[in-house]
Tab-separated table of C-alpha atoms and ligand atoms in Angstrom:
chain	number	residue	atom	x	y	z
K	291	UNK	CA	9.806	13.996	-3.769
K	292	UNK	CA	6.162	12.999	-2.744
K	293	UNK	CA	4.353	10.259	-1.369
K	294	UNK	CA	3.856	6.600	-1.746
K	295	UNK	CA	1.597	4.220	0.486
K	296	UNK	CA	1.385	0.257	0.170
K	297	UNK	CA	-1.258	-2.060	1.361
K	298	UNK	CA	-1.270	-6.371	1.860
K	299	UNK	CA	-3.978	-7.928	3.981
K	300	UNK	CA	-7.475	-9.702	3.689
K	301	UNK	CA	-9.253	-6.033	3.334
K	302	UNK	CA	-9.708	-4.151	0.204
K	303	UNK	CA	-7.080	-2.395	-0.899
K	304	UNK	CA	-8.480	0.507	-3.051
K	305	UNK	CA	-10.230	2.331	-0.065
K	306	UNK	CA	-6.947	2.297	2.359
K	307	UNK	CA	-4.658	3.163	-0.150
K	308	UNK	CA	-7.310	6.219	-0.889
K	309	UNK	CA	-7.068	7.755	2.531
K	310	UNK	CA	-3.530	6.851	2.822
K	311	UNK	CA	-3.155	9.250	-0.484
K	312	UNK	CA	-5.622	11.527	1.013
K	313	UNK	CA	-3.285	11.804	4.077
K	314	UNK	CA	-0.117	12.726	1.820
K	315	UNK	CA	-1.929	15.740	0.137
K	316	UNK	CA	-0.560	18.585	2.154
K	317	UNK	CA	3.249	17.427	0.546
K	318	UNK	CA	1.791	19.018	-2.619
K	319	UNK	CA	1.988	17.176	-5.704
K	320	UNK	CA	0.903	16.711	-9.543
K	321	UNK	CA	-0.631	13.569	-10.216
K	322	UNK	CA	-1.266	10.264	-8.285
K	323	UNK	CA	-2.458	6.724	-8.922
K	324	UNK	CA	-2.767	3.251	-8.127
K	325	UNK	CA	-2.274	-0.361	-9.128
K	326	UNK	CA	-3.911	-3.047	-7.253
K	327	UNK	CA	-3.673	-6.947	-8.014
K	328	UNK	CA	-6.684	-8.921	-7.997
K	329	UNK	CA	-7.773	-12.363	-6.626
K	330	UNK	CA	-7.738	-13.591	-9.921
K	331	UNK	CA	-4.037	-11.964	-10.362
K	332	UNK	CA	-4.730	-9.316	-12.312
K	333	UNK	CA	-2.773	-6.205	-12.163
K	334	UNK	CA	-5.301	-2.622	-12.395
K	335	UNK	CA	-3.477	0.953	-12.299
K	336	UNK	CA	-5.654	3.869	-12.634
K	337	UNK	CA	-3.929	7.292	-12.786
K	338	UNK	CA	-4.452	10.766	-13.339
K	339	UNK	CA	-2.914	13.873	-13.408
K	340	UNK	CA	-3.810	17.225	-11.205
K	341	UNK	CA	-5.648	16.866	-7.796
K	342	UNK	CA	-6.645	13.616	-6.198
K	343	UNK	CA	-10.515	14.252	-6.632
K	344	UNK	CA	-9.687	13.519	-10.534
K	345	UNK	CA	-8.388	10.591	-9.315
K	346	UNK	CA	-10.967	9.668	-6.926
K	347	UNK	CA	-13.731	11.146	-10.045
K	348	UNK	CA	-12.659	7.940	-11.888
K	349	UNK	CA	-12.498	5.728	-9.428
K	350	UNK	CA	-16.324	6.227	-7.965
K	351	UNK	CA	-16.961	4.024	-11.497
K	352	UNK	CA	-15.173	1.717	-10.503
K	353	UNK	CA	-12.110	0.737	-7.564
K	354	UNK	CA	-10.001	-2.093	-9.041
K	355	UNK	CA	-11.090	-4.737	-7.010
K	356	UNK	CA	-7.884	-6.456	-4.387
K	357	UNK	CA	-6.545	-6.853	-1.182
K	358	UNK	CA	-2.562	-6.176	-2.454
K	359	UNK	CA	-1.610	-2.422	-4.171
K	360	UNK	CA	0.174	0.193	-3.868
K	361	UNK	CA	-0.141	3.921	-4.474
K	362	UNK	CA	1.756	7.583	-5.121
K	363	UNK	CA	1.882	11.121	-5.160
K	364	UNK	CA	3.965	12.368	-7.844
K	365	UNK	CA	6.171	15.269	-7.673
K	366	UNK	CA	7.811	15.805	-10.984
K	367	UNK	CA	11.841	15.694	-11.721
K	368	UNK	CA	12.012	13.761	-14.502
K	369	UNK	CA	9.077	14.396	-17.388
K	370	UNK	CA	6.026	16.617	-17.488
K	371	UNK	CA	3.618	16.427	-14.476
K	372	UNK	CA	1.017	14.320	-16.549
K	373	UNK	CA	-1.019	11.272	-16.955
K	374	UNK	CA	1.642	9.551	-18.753
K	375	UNK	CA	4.185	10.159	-16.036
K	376	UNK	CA	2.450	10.204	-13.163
K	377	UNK	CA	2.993	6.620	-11.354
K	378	UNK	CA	2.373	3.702	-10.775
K	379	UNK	CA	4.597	2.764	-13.719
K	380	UNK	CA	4.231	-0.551	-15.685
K	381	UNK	CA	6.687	-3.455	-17.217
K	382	UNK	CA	5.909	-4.074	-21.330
K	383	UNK	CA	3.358	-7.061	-20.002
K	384	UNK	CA	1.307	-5.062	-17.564
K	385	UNK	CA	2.695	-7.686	-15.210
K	386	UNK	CA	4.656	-5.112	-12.712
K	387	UNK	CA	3.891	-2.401	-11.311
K	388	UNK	CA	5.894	0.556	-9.446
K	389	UNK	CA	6.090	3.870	-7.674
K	390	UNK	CA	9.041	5.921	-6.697
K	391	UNK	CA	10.292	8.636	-4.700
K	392	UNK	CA	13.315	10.393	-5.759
K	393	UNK	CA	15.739	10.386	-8.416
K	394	UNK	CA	17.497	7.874	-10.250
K	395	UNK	CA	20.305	9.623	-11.671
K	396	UNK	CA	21.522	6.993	-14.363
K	397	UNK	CA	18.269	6.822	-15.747
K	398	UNK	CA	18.909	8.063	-19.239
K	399	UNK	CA	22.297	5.358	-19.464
K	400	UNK	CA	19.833	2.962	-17.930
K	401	UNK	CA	17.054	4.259	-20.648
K	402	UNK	CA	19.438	3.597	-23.994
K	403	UNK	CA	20.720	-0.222	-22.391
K	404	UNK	CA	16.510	-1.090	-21.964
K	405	UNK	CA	15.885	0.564	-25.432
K	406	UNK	CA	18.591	-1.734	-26.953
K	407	UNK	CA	17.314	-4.757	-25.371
K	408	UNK	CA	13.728	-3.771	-26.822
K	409	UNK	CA	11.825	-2.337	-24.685
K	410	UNK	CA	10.117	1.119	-25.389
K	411	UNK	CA	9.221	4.012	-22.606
K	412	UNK	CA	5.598	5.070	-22.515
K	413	UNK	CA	7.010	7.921	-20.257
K	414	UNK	CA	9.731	10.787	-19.961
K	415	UNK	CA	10.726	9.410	-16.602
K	416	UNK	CA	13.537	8.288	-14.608
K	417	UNK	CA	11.128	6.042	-12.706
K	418	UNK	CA	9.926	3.379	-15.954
K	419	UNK	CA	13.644	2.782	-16.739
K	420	UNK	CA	13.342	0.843	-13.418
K	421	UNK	CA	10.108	-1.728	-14.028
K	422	UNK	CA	11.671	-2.803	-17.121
K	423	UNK	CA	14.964	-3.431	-15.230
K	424	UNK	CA	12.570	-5.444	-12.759
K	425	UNK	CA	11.079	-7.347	-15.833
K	426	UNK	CA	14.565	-8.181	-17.197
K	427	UNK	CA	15.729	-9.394	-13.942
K	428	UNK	CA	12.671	-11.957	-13.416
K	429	UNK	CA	14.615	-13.510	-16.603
K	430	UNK	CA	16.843	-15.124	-14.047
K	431	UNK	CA	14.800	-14.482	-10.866
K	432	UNK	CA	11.439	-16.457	-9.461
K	433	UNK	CA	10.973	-14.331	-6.846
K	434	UNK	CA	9.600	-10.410	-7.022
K	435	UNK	CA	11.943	-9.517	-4.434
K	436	UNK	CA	15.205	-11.445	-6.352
K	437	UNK	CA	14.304	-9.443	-9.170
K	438	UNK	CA	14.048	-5.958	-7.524
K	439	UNK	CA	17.253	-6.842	-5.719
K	440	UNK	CA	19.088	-7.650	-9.297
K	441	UNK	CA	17.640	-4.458	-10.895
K	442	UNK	CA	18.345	-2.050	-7.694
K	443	UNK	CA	22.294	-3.342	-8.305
K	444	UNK	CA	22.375	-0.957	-11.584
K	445	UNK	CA	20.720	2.285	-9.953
K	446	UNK	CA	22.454	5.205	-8.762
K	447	UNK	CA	20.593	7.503	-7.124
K	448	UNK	CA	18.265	8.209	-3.737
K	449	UNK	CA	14.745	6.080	-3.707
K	450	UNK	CA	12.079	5.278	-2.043
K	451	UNK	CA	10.110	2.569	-3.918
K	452	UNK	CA	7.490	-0.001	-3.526
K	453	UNK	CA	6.683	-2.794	-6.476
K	454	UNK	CA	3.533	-5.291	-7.433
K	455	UNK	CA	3.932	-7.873	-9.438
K	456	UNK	CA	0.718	-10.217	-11.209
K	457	UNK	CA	3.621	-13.002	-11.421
K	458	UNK	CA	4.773	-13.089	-8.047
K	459	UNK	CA	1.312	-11.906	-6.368
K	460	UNK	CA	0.076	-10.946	-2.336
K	461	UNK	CA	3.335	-9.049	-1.611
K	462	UNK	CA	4.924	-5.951	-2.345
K	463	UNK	CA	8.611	-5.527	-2.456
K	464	UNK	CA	10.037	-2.401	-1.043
K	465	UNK	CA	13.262	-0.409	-0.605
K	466	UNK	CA	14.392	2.724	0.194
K	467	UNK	CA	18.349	4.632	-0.219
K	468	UNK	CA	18.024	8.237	1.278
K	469	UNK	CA	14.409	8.065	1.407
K	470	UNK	CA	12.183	7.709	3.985
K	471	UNK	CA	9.822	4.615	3.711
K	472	UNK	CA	8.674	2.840	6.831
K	473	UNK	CA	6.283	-0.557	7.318
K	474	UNK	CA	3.438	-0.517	9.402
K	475	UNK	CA	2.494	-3.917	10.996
K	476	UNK	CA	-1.726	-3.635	10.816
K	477	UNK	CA	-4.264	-6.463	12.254
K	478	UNK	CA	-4.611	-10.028	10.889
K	479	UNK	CA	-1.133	-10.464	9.245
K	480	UNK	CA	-2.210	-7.058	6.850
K	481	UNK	CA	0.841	-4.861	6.484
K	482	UNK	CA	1.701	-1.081	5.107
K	483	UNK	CA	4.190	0.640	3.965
K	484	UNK	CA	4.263	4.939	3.660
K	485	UNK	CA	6.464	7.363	3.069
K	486	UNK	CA	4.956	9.215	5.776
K	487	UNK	CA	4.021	8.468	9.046
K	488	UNK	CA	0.669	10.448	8.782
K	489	UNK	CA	-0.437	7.662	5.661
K	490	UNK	CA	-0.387	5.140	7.757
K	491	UNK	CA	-1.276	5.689	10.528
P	688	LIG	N1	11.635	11.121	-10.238
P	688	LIG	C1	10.305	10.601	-10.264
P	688	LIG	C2	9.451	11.327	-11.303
P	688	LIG	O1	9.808	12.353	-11.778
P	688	LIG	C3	9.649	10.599	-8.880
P	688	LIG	C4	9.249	11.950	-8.378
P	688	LIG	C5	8.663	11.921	-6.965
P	688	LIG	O2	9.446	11.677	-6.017
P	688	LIG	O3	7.440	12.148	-6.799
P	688	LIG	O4	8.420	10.860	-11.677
């Protein structure tokens, strides 16, 4: 279980959610990225696996440009610690993005539903089964946070996570079950949310 830090303000994301990541890297961990939305509402992940300065390597040419995004520290259960499954993890239309902490244990029932309502995995984790259950749910949700309330119904299993969306933009959706996630109230109506105290502070 590893790390995940959130940021939603007028400043640029990329740079906070940087140090925040920075912060988390005594936990240990595999891989780490990022997904920031735009002003234009576009959603950007960039992730890589191994150390954070291969991260922060390809993002000196270029920080997606945004003042909403999130970010992780993976620590593997579920998949090979690699670029592929390292998070933020993506719906079909590039629309959502999410990170997680923790394990969601009906993942591979969850996995074989998604799969027979079309949608293929680009990973070998427990995590993606969830952004696709967040894309089904905005079937019959408007709202970001509808939809992650409609797809959290199916999950079993402890979680920290924190979602983006390109449709429902300038907010990021949160929730935890037996995993620590807290929200820190910043300056000028910005907010952030950590795993870890020490991320955002
Ligand atoms: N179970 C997820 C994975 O294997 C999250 C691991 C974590 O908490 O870092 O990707």
């Amino acid at each position: 279980m590893c790390g995940i830090i959130g940021y939603v303000g007028a400043r640029e994301a990329g740079p906070i959610l940087l140090e925040g990541l920075r912060r988390l890297e005594y936990r240990g961990y595999d891989s780490a990225g990022l997904s920031i939305i735009s002003s234009e509402g576009r959603l950007c992940t960039v992730k890589e696996a191994g150390k954070l300065a291969q991260l922060e390597r390809v993002l000196e040419e270029g920080m997606p440009p945004g003042t909403c995004g999130i970010a992780h520290t993976r620590w593997a259960t579920h998949g090979a610690p690699n670029r592929e499954n390292a998070h933020p993890h993506w719906s079909r239309g590039r629309d959502i993005a999410l990170v997680h902490n923790g394990i969601f244990e009906n993942a591979s029932v969850l996995r074989s539903m998604l799969i027979d309502l079309g949608y293929a995995f680009e990973t070998e984790t427990d995590s993606e089964a969830v952004v696709h259950l967040i894309d089904e749910a905005f079937k019959d949700n408007s709202s970001l946070e509808d939809a992650v309330v409609a797809a959290l119904d199916q999950v079993v299993g402890a979680y920290g996570i924190a979602v983006v969306s390109s449709r429902d933009p300038g907010k990021i959706v949160v929730a935890r079950k037996g995993s620590p996630l807290l929200i820190g109230i910043g300056k000028n109506g910005e907010n952030l949310v950590g795993s870890d105290a020490s991320a955002v502070i």
